[in-house]
mmCIF file with all atom_site columns, C-alpha atoms in Angstrom:
data_model
loop_
_atom_site.group_PDB
_atom_site.id
_atom_site.type_symbol
_atom_site.label_atom_id
_atom_site.label_alt_id
_atom_site.label_comp_id
_atom_site.label_asym_id
_atom_site.label_entity_id
_atom_site.label_seq_id
_atom_site.pdbx_PDB_ins_code
_atom_site.Cartn_x
_atom_site.Cartn_y
_atom_site.Cartn_z
_atom_site.occupancy
_atom_site.B_iso_or_equiv
_atom_site.pdbx_formal_charge
_atom_site.auth_seq_id
_atom_site.auth_comp_id
_atom_site.auth_asym_id
_atom_site.auth_atom_id
_atom_site.pdbx_PDB_model_num
ATOM 1   C CA . UNK A 1 1   ? 38.664  29.520  -4.555  1.00 0.00 ? 150 UNK A CA 1
ATOM 2   C CA . UNK A 1 2   ? 36.549  29.037  -7.657  1.00 0.00 ? 151 UNK A CA 1
ATOM 3   C CA . UNK A 1 3   ? 36.948  25.265  -7.434  1.00 0.00 ? 152 UNK A CA 1
ATOM 4   C CA . UNK A 1 4   ? 35.544  25.257  -3.872  1.00 0.00 ? 153 UNK A CA 1
ATOM 5   C CA . UNK A 1 5   ? 32.433  27.202  -4.923  1.00 0.00 ? 154 UNK A CA 1
ATOM 6   C CA . UNK A 1 6   ? 31.689  24.736  -7.704  1.00 0.00 ? 155 UNK A CA 1
ATOM 7   C CA . UNK A 1 7   ? 32.106  21.862  -5.296  1.00 0.00 ? 156 UNK A CA 1
ATOM 8   C CA . UNK A 1 8   ? 29.700  23.519  -2.820  1.00 0.00 ? 157 UNK A CA 1
ATOM 9   C CA . UNK A 1 9   ? 27.154  24.060  -5.581  1.00 0.00 ? 158 UNK A CA 1
ATOM 10  C CA . UNK A 1 10  ? 27.142  20.323  -6.266  1.00 0.00 ? 159 UNK A CA 1
ATOM 11  C CA . UNK A 1 11  ? 27.144  19.199  -2.659  1.00 0.00 ? 160 UNK A CA 1
ATOM 12  C CA . UNK A 1 12  ? 24.274  21.365  -1.384  1.00 0.00 ? 161 UNK A CA 1
ATOM 13  C CA . UNK A 1 13  ? 21.656  20.029  -3.845  1.00 0.00 ? 162 UNK A CA 1
ATOM 14  C CA . UNK A 1 14  ? 22.804  16.482  -3.087  1.00 0.00 ? 163 UNK A CA 1
ATOM 15  C CA . UNK A 1 15  ? 22.348  17.089  0.627   1.00 0.00 ? 164 UNK A CA 1
ATOM 16  C CA . UNK A 1 16  ? 18.926  18.628  0.027   1.00 0.00 ? 165 UNK A CA 1
ATOM 17  C CA . UNK A 1 17  ? 17.931  15.611  -2.115  1.00 0.00 ? 166 UNK A CA 1
ATOM 18  C CA . UNK A 1 18  ? 19.165  13.224  0.562   1.00 0.00 ? 167 UNK A CA 1
ATOM 19  C CA . UNK A 1 19  ? 17.170  15.062  3.240   1.00 0.00 ? 168 UNK A CA 1
ATOM 20  C CA . UNK A 1 20  ? 14.067  15.109  0.994   1.00 0.00 ? 169 UNK A CA 1
ATOM 21  C CA . UNK A 1 21  ? 14.327  11.370  0.316   1.00 0.00 ? 170 UNK A CA 1
ATOM 22  C CA . UNK A 1 22  ? 14.722  10.717  4.032   1.00 0.00 ? 171 UNK A CA 1
ATOM 23  C CA . UNK A 1 23  ? 11.631  12.783  4.808   1.00 0.00 ? 172 UNK A CA 1
ATOM 24  C CA . UNK A 1 24  ? 9.666   10.908  2.142   1.00 0.00 ? 173 UNK A CA 1
ATOM 25  C CA . UNK A 1 25  ? 10.800  7.540   3.515   1.00 0.00 ? 174 UNK A CA 1
ATOM 26  C CA . UNK A 1 26  ? 9.818   8.557   7.039   1.00 0.00 ? 175 UNK A CA 1
ATOM 27  C CA . UNK A 1 27  ? 6.411   9.772   5.819   1.00 0.00 ? 176 UNK A CA 1
ATOM 28  C CA . UNK A 1 28  ? 5.776   6.486   4.000   1.00 0.00 ? 177 UNK A CA 1
ATOM 29  C CA . UNK A 1 29  ? 6.822   4.522   7.083   1.00 0.00 ? 178 UNK A CA 1
ATOM 30  C CA . UNK A 1 30  ? 4.459   6.546   9.289   1.00 0.00 ? 179 UNK A CA 1
ATOM 31  C CA . UNK A 1 31  ? 1.579   5.986   6.874   1.00 0.00 ? 180 UNK A CA 1
ATOM 32  C CA . UNK A 1 32  ? 2.319   2.280   6.860   1.00 0.00 ? 181 UNK A CA 1
ATOM 33  C CA . UNK A 1 33  ? 2.409   2.211   10.661  1.00 0.00 ? 182 UNK A CA 1
ATOM 34  C CA . UNK A 1 34  ? -0.901  4.076   10.852  1.00 0.00 ? 183 UNK A CA 1
ATOM 35  C CA . UNK A 1 35  ? -2.540  1.520   8.545   1.00 0.00 ? 184 UNK A CA 1
ATOM 36  C CA . UNK A 1 36  ? -1.047  -1.356  10.539  1.00 0.00 ? 185 UNK A CA 1
ATOM 37  C CA . UNK A 1 37  ? -2.238  0.167   13.806  1.00 0.00 ? 186 UNK A CA 1
ATOM 38  C CA . UNK A 1 38  ? -5.746  0.551   12.376  1.00 0.00 ? 187 UNK A CA 1
ATOM 39  C CA . UNK A 1 39  ? -5.786  -3.104  11.364  1.00 0.00 ? 188 UNK A CA 1
ATOM 40  C CA . UNK A 1 40  ? -4.663  -4.231  14.818  1.00 0.00 ? 189 UNK A CA 1
ATOM 41  C CA . UNK A 1 41  ? -7.242  -2.052  16.548  1.00 0.00 ? 190 UNK A CA 1
ATOM 42  C CA . UNK A 1 42  ? -9.911  -3.580  14.310  1.00 0.00 ? 191 UNK A CA 1
ATOM 43  C CA . UNK A 1 43  ? -8.695  -7.084  15.143  1.00 0.00 ? 192 UNK A CA 1
ATOM 44  C CA . UNK A 1 44  ? -8.719  -6.269  18.865  1.00 0.00 ? 193 UNK A CA 1
ATOM 45  C CA . UNK A 1 45  ? -12.218 -4.816  18.562  1.00 0.00 ? 194 UNK A CA 1
ATOM 46  C CA . UNK A 1 46  ? -13.338 -7.952  16.774  1.00 0.00 ? 195 UNK A CA 1
ATOM 47  C CA . UNK A 1 47  ? -11.934 -10.129 19.556  1.00 0.00 ? 196 UNK A CA 1
ATOM 48  C CA . UNK A 1 48  ? -13.692 -8.036  22.191  1.00 0.00 ? 197 UNK A CA 1
ATOM 49  C CA . UNK A 1 49  ? -16.944 -8.242  20.220  1.00 0.00 ? 198 UNK A CA 1
ATOM 50  C CA . UNK A 1 50  ? -16.645 -12.024 19.938  1.00 0.00 ? 199 UNK A CA 1
ATOM 51  C CA . UNK A 1 51  ? -16.006 -12.302 23.675  1.00 0.00 ? 200 UNK A CA 1
ATOM 52  C CA . UNK A 1 52  ? -18.926 -9.990  24.379  1.00 0.00 ? 201 UNK A CA 1
ATOM 53  C CA . UNK A 1 53  ? -21.205 -12.100 22.144  1.00 0.00 ? 202 UNK A CA 1
ATOM 54  C CA . UNK A 1 54  ? -20.519 -15.108 24.348  1.00 0.00 ? 203 UNK A CA 1
ATOM 55  C CA . UNK A 1 55  ? -17.614 -16.861 22.630  1.00 0.00 ? 204 UNK A CA 1
ATOM 56  C CA . UNK A 1 56  ? -15.159 -18.339 25.128  1.00 0.00 ? 205 UNK A CA 1
ATOM 57  C CA . UNK A 1 57  ? -12.210 -16.037 25.787  1.00 0.00 ? 206 UNK A CA 1
ATOM 58  C CA . UNK A 1 58  ? -9.605  -18.564 24.616  1.00 0.00 ? 207 UNK A CA 1
ATOM 59  C CA . UNK A 1 59  ? -11.371 -18.903 21.254  1.00 0.00 ? 208 UNK A CA 1
ATOM 60  C CA . UNK A 1 60  ? -11.648 -15.126 20.802  1.00 0.00 ? 209 UNK A CA 1
ATOM 61  C CA . UNK A 1 61  ? -7.999  -14.714 21.791  1.00 0.00 ? 210 UNK A CA 1
ATOM 62  C CA . UNK A 1 62  ? -6.944  -17.518 19.456  1.00 0.00 ? 211 UNK A CA 1
ATOM 63  C CA . UNK A 1 63  ? -8.845  -15.967 16.560  1.00 0.00 ? 212 UNK A CA 1
ATOM 64  C CA . UNK A 1 64  ? -7.375  -12.523 17.189  1.00 0.00 ? 213 UNK A CA 1
ATOM 65  C CA . UNK A 1 65  ? -3.826  -13.891 17.483  1.00 0.00 ? 214 UNK A CA 1
ATOM 66  C CA . UNK A 1 66  ? -4.360  -15.846 14.280  1.00 0.00 ? 215 UNK A CA 1
ATOM 67  C CA . UNK A 1 67  ? -5.561  -12.690 12.532  1.00 0.00 ? 216 UNK A CA 1
ATOM 68  C CA . UNK A 1 68  ? -2.574  -10.718 13.819  1.00 0.00 ? 217 UNK A CA 1
ATOM 69  C CA . UNK A 1 69  ? -0.194  -13.385 12.503  1.00 0.00 ? 218 UNK A CA 1
ATOM 70  C CA . UNK A 1 70  ? -2.057  -13.376 9.194   1.00 0.00 ? 219 UNK A CA 1
ATOM 71  C CA . UNK A 1 71  ? -1.815  -9.585  9.097   1.00 0.00 ? 220 UNK A CA 1
ATOM 72  C CA . UNK A 1 72  ? 1.934   -9.700  9.773   1.00 0.00 ? 221 UNK A CA 1
ATOM 73  C CA . UNK A 1 73  ? 2.386   -12.272 7.034   1.00 0.00 ? 222 UNK A CA 1
ATOM 74  C CA . UNK A 1 74  ? 0.310   -10.327 4.511   1.00 0.00 ? 223 UNK A CA 1
ATOM 75  C CA . UNK A 1 75  ? 2.141   -7.100  5.381   1.00 0.00 ? 224 UNK A CA 1
ATOM 76  C CA . UNK A 1 76  ? 5.519   -8.744  4.969   1.00 0.00 ? 225 UNK A CA 1
ATOM 77  C CA . UNK A 1 77  ? 4.573   -10.323 1.653   1.00 0.00 ? 226 UNK A CA 1
ATOM 78  C CA . UNK A 1 78  ? 3.045   -7.068  0.385   1.00 0.00 ? 227 UNK A CA 1
ATOM 79  C CA . UNK A 1 79  ? 6.197   -5.180  1.365   1.00 0.00 ? 228 UNK A CA 1
ATOM 80  C CA . UNK A 1 80  ? 8.409   -7.715  -0.417  1.00 0.00 ? 229 UNK A CA 1
ATOM 81  C CA . UNK A 1 81  ? 6.244   -7.629  -3.530  1.00 0.00 ? 230 UNK A CA 1
ATOM 82  C CA . UNK A 1 82  ? 6.120   -3.821  -3.561  1.00 0.00 ? 231 UNK A CA 1
ATOM 83  C CA . UNK A 1 83  ? 9.894   -3.728  -3.104  1.00 0.00 ? 232 UNK A CA 1
ATOM 84  C CA . UNK A 1 84  ? 10.338  -6.105  -6.047  1.00 0.00 ? 233 UNK A CA 1
ATOM 85  C CA . UNK A 1 85  ? 7.990   -4.073  -8.229  1.00 0.00 ? 234 UNK A CA 1
ATOM 86  C CA . UNK A 1 86  ? 9.647   -0.744  -7.557  1.00 0.00 ? 235 UNK A CA 1
ATOM 87  C CA . UNK A 1 87  ? 13.159  -2.163  -8.016  1.00 0.00 ? 236 UNK A CA 1
ATOM 88  C CA . UNK A 1 88  ? 12.517  -3.743  -11.432 1.00 0.00 ? 237 UNK A CA 1
ATOM 89  C CA . UNK A 1 89  ? 14.905  -2.795  -14.146 1.00 0.00 ? 238 UNK A CA 1
ATOM 90  C CA . UNK A 1 90  ? 13.686  -0.486  -16.883 1.00 0.00 ? 239 UNK A CA 1
ATOM 91  C CA . UNK A 1 91  ? 14.183  -3.209  -19.498 1.00 0.00 ? 240 UNK A CA 1
ATOM 92  C CA . UNK A 1 92  ? 11.608  -5.543  -17.960 1.00 0.00 ? 241 UNK A CA 1
ATOM 93  C CA . UNK A 1 93  ? 9.140   -2.819  -17.090 1.00 0.00 ? 242 UNK A CA 1
ATOM 94  C CA . UNK A 1 94  ? 6.472   -2.122  -19.683 1.00 0.00 ? 243 UNK A CA 1
ATOM 95  C CA . UNK A 1 95  ? 6.144   1.526   -18.619 1.00 0.00 ? 244 UNK A CA 1
ATOM 96  C CA . UNK A 1 96  ? 9.356   2.853   -17.115 1.00 0.00 ? 245 UNK A CA 1
ATOM 97  C CA . UNK A 1 97  ? 7.781   6.222   -16.239 1.00 0.00 ? 246 UNK A CA 1
ATOM 98  C CA . UNK A 1 98  ? 5.365   4.992   -13.566 1.00 0.00 ? 247 UNK A CA 1
ATOM 99  C CA . UNK A 1 99  ? 6.636   4.838   -9.992  1.00 0.00 ? 248 UNK A CA 1
ATOM 100 C CA . UNK A 1 100 ? 5.514   4.312   -6.423  1.00 0.00 ? 249 UNK A CA 1
ATOM 101 C CA . UNK A 1 101 ? 1.782   4.419   -5.810  1.00 0.00 ? 250 UNK A CA 1
ATOM 102 C CA . UNK A 1 102 ? 0.834   4.217   -9.492  1.00 0.00 ? 251 UNK A CA 1
ATOM 103 C CA . UNK A 1 103 ? 3.131   1.230   -9.953  1.00 0.00 ? 252 UNK A CA 1
ATOM 104 C CA . UNK A 1 104 ? 1.491   -0.421  -6.941  1.00 0.00 ? 253 UNK A CA 1
ATOM 105 C CA . UNK A 1 105 ? -1.946  0.276   -8.442  1.00 0.00 ? 254 UNK A CA 1
ATOM 106 C CA . UNK A 1 106 ? -0.768  -1.276  -11.710 1.00 0.00 ? 255 UNK A CA 1
ATOM 107 C CA . UNK A 1 107 ? 0.414   -4.371  -9.848  1.00 0.00 ? 256 UNK A CA 1
ATOM 108 C CA . UNK A 1 108 ? -2.898  -4.613  -7.986  1.00 0.00 ? 257 UNK A CA 1
ATOM 109 C CA . UNK A 1 109 ? -4.769  -4.395  -11.288 1.00 0.00 ? 258 UNK A CA 1
ATOM 110 C CA . UNK A 1 110 ? -2.626  -7.094  -12.891 1.00 0.00 ? 259 UNK A CA 1
ATOM 111 C CA . UNK A 1 111 ? -2.900  -9.364  -9.864  1.00 0.00 ? 260 UNK A CA 1
ATOM 112 C CA . UNK A 1 112 ? -6.667  -9.006  -9.588  1.00 0.00 ? 261 UNK A CA 1
ATOM 113 C CA . UNK A 1 113 ? -7.152  -9.494  -13.312 1.00 0.00 ? 262 UNK A CA 1
ATOM 114 C CA . UNK A 1 114 ? -5.162  -12.735 -13.337 1.00 0.00 ? 263 UNK A CA 1
ATOM 115 C CA . UNK A 1 115 ? -5.878  -14.261 -9.915  1.00 0.00 ? 264 UNK A CA 1
ATOM 116 C CA . UNK A 1 116 ? -9.321  -12.950 -9.013  1.00 0.00 ? 265 UNK A CA 1
ATOM 117 C CA . UNK A 1 117 ? -11.189 -12.078 -12.217 1.00 0.00 ? 266 UNK A CA 1
ATOM 118 C CA . UNK A 1 118 ? -14.598 -11.957 -10.526 1.00 0.00 ? 267 UNK A CA 1
ATOM 119 C CA . UNK A 1 119 ? -13.352 -9.417  -7.978  1.00 0.00 ? 268 UNK A CA 1
ATOM 120 C CA . UNK A 1 120 ? -11.556 -7.522  -10.745 1.00 0.00 ? 269 UNK A CA 1
ATOM 121 C CA . UNK A 1 121 ? -14.821 -7.166  -12.666 1.00 0.00 ? 270 UNK A CA 1
ATOM 122 C CA . UNK A 1 122 ? -16.494 -5.800  -9.549  1.00 0.00 ? 271 UNK A CA 1
ATOM 123 C CA . UNK A 1 123 ? -13.735 -3.478  -8.312  1.00 0.00 ? 272 UNK A CA 1
ATOM 124 C CA . UNK A 1 124 ? -11.875 -2.186  -11.359 1.00 0.00 ? 273 UNK A CA 1
ATOM 125 C CA . UNK A 1 125 ? -14.059 0.939   -11.279 1.00 0.00 ? 274 UNK A CA 1
ATOM 126 C CA . UNK A 1 126 ? -12.943 1.613   -7.711  1.00 0.00 ? 275 UNK A CA 1
ATOM 127 C CA . UNK A 1 127 ? -9.287  1.371   -8.738  1.00 0.00 ? 276 UNK A CA 1
ATOM 128 C CA . UNK A 1 128 ? -9.977  3.647   -11.691 1.00 0.00 ? 277 UNK A CA 1
ATOM 129 C CA . UNK A 1 129 ? -11.653 6.174   -9.382  1.00 0.00 ? 278 UNK A CA 1
ATOM 130 C CA . UNK A 1 130 ? -8.661  6.089   -6.999  1.00 0.00 ? 279 UNK A CA 1
ATOM 131 C CA . UNK A 1 131 ? -6.246  6.894   -9.824  1.00 0.00 ? 280 UNK A CA 1
ATOM 132 C CA . UNK A 1 132 ? -8.578  9.499   -11.330 1.00 0.00 ? 281 UNK A CA 1
ATOM 133 C CA . UNK A 1 133 ? -8.896  11.265  -7.990  1.00 0.00 ? 282 UNK A CA 1
ATOM 134 C CA . UNK A 1 134 ? -5.098  11.130  -7.635  1.00 0.00 ? 283 UNK A CA 1
ATOM 135 C CA . UNK A 1 135 ? -4.696  12.883  -10.975 1.00 0.00 ? 284 UNK A CA 1
ATOM 136 C CA . UNK A 1 136 ? -7.341  15.496  -10.110 1.00 0.00 ? 285 UNK A CA 1
ATOM 137 C CA . UNK A 1 137 ? -5.705  16.263  -6.753  1.00 0.00 ? 286 UNK A CA 1
ATOM 138 C CA . UNK A 1 138 ? -2.324  16.700  -8.429  1.00 0.00 ? 287 UNK A CA 1
ATOM 139 C CA . UNK A 1 139 ? -3.891  18.942  -11.085 1.00 0.00 ? 288 UNK A CA 1
ATOM 140 C CA . UNK A 1 140 ? -5.482  21.071  -8.352  1.00 0.00 ? 289 UNK A CA 1
ATOM 141 C CA . UNK A 1 141 ? -2.037  21.665  -6.887  1.00 0.00 ? 290 UNK A CA 1
ATOM 142 C CA . UNK A 1 142 ? -2.283  19.507  -3.763  1.00 0.00 ? 291 UNK A CA 1
ATOM 143 C CA . UNK A 1 143 ? 1.112   18.557  -2.326  1.00 0.00 ? 292 UNK A CA 1
ATOM 144 C CA . UNK A 1 144 ? 2.546   15.448  -3.939  1.00 0.00 ? 293 UNK A CA 1
ATOM 145 C CA . UNK A 1 145 ? 3.294   13.784  -0.599  1.00 0.00 ? 294 UNK A CA 1
ATOM 146 C CA . UNK A 1 146 ? -0.316  14.204  0.548   1.00 0.00 ? 295 UNK A CA 1
ATOM 147 C CA . UNK A 1 147 ? -1.718  12.837  -2.713  1.00 0.00 ? 296 UNK A CA 1
ATOM 148 C CA . UNK A 1 148 ? 0.677   9.879   -2.537  1.00 0.00 ? 297 UNK A CA 1
ATOM 149 C CA . UNK A 1 149 ? -0.261  9.155   1.078   1.00 0.00 ? 298 UNK A CA 1
ATOM 150 C CA . UNK A 1 150 ? -3.968  9.327   0.256   1.00 0.00 ? 299 UNK A CA 1
ATOM 151 C CA . UNK A 1 151 ? -3.493  7.062   -2.766  1.00 0.00 ? 300 UNK A CA 1
ATOM 152 C CA . UNK A 1 152 ? -1.598  4.465   -0.715  1.00 0.00 ? 301 UNK A CA 1
ATOM 153 C CA . UNK A 1 153 ? -4.329  4.632   1.940   1.00 0.00 ? 302 UNK A CA 1
ATOM 154 C CA . UNK A 1 154 ? -7.077  4.085   -0.638  1.00 0.00 ? 303 UNK A CA 1
ATOM 155 C CA . UNK A 1 155 ? -5.166  1.264   -2.349  1.00 0.00 ? 304 UNK A CA 1
ATOM 156 C CA . UNK A 1 156 ? -4.740  -0.398  1.038   1.00 0.00 ? 305 UNK A CA 1
ATOM 157 C CA . UNK A 1 157 ? -8.484  -0.096  1.626   1.00 0.00 ? 306 UNK A CA 1
ATOM 158 C CA . UNK A 1 158 ? -9.179  -1.622  -1.773  1.00 0.00 ? 307 UNK A CA 1
ATOM 159 C CA . UNK A 1 159 ? -6.847  -4.554  -1.074  1.00 0.00 ? 308 UNK A CA 1
ATOM 160 C CA . UNK A 1 160 ? -8.338  -5.171  2.366   1.00 0.00 ? 309 UNK A CA 1
ATOM 161 C CA . UNK A 1 161 ? -11.886 -5.041  1.001   1.00 0.00 ? 310 UNK A CA 1
ATOM 162 C CA . UNK A 1 162 ? -11.162 -7.410  -1.877  1.00 0.00 ? 311 UNK A CA 1
ATOM 163 C CA . UNK A 1 163 ? -9.271  -9.779  0.454   1.00 0.00 ? 312 UNK A CA 1
ATOM 164 C CA . UNK A 1 164 ? -12.138 -9.865  2.945   1.00 0.00 ? 313 UNK A CA 1
ATOM 165 C CA . UNK A 1 165 ? -14.657 -10.549 0.188   1.00 0.00 ? 314 UNK A CA 1
ATOM 166 C CA . UNK A 1 166 ? -12.454 -13.307 -1.200  1.00 0.00 ? 315 UNK A CA 1
ATOM 167 C CA . UNK A 1 167 ? -12.089 -14.848 2.283   1.00 0.00 ? 316 UNK A CA 1
ATOM 168 C CA . UNK A 1 168 ? -15.842 -14.604 2.825   1.00 0.00 ? 317 UNK A CA 1
ATOM 169 C CA . UNK A 1 169 ? -16.519 -16.392 -0.458  1.00 0.00 ? 318 UNK A CA 1
ATOM 170 C CA . UNK A 1 170 ? -14.008 -19.106 0.458   1.00 0.00 ? 319 UNK A CA 1
ATOM 171 C CA . UNK A 1 171 ? -15.672 -19.536 3.865   1.00 0.00 ? 320 UNK A CA 1
ATOM 172 C CA . UNK A 1 172 ? -19.106 -19.808 2.262   1.00 0.00 ? 321 UNK A CA 1
ATOM 173 C CA . UNK A 1 173 ? -17.786 -22.360 -0.242  1.00 0.00 ? 322 UNK A CA 1
ATOM 174 C CA . UNK A 1 174 ? -16.176 -24.371 2.578   1.00 0.00 ? 323 UNK A CA 1
ATOM 175 C CA . UNK A 1 175 ? -19.418 -24.254 4.559   1.00 0.00 ? 324 UNK A CA 1
ATOM 176 C CA . UNK A 1 176 ? -21.369 -25.572 1.558   1.00 0.00 ? 325 UNK A CA 1
ATOM 177 C CA . UNK A 1 177 ? -18.947 -28.474 1.151   1.00 0.00 ? 326 UNK A CA 1
ATOM 178 C CA . UNK A 1 178 ? -19.794 -29.782 4.651   1.00 0.00 ? 327 UNK A CA 1
#
């Protein structure tokens, strides 16, 4: 009888942990889907605006389909990169204690610093503010899942903003080359 009680004591926390991890995974997936939906609504609104401004419908549709494909590609690549970052072994990781949203913020900082130094100079304060607000919310006792969701949302906004600015600068540079 005593052996069964010990076994139950081990199994129940494992089940609770499994349920908690499942709930966290579902919450992250829903946040991701909400962000994706927002992007697609914005793309659709842009296509409607282009059509309304007098652009032929096939051009507006082509642009919106191109943007949707680009969005799918960027989402897939971001997911793969985030998956690689979070699955790194402790030996190769400089700070083994950071996880999830903070690790993603660290990757964004490293990527911007190496591949887009001009944007990094402009937007490193924004990234700092995102992480500072994360810490303050956790210190105030806000639920961890809510703080994590908000941090992912803000990091997504930062990435979208920097990407749009980079694309705009590339378009301006291409226009000047003509």
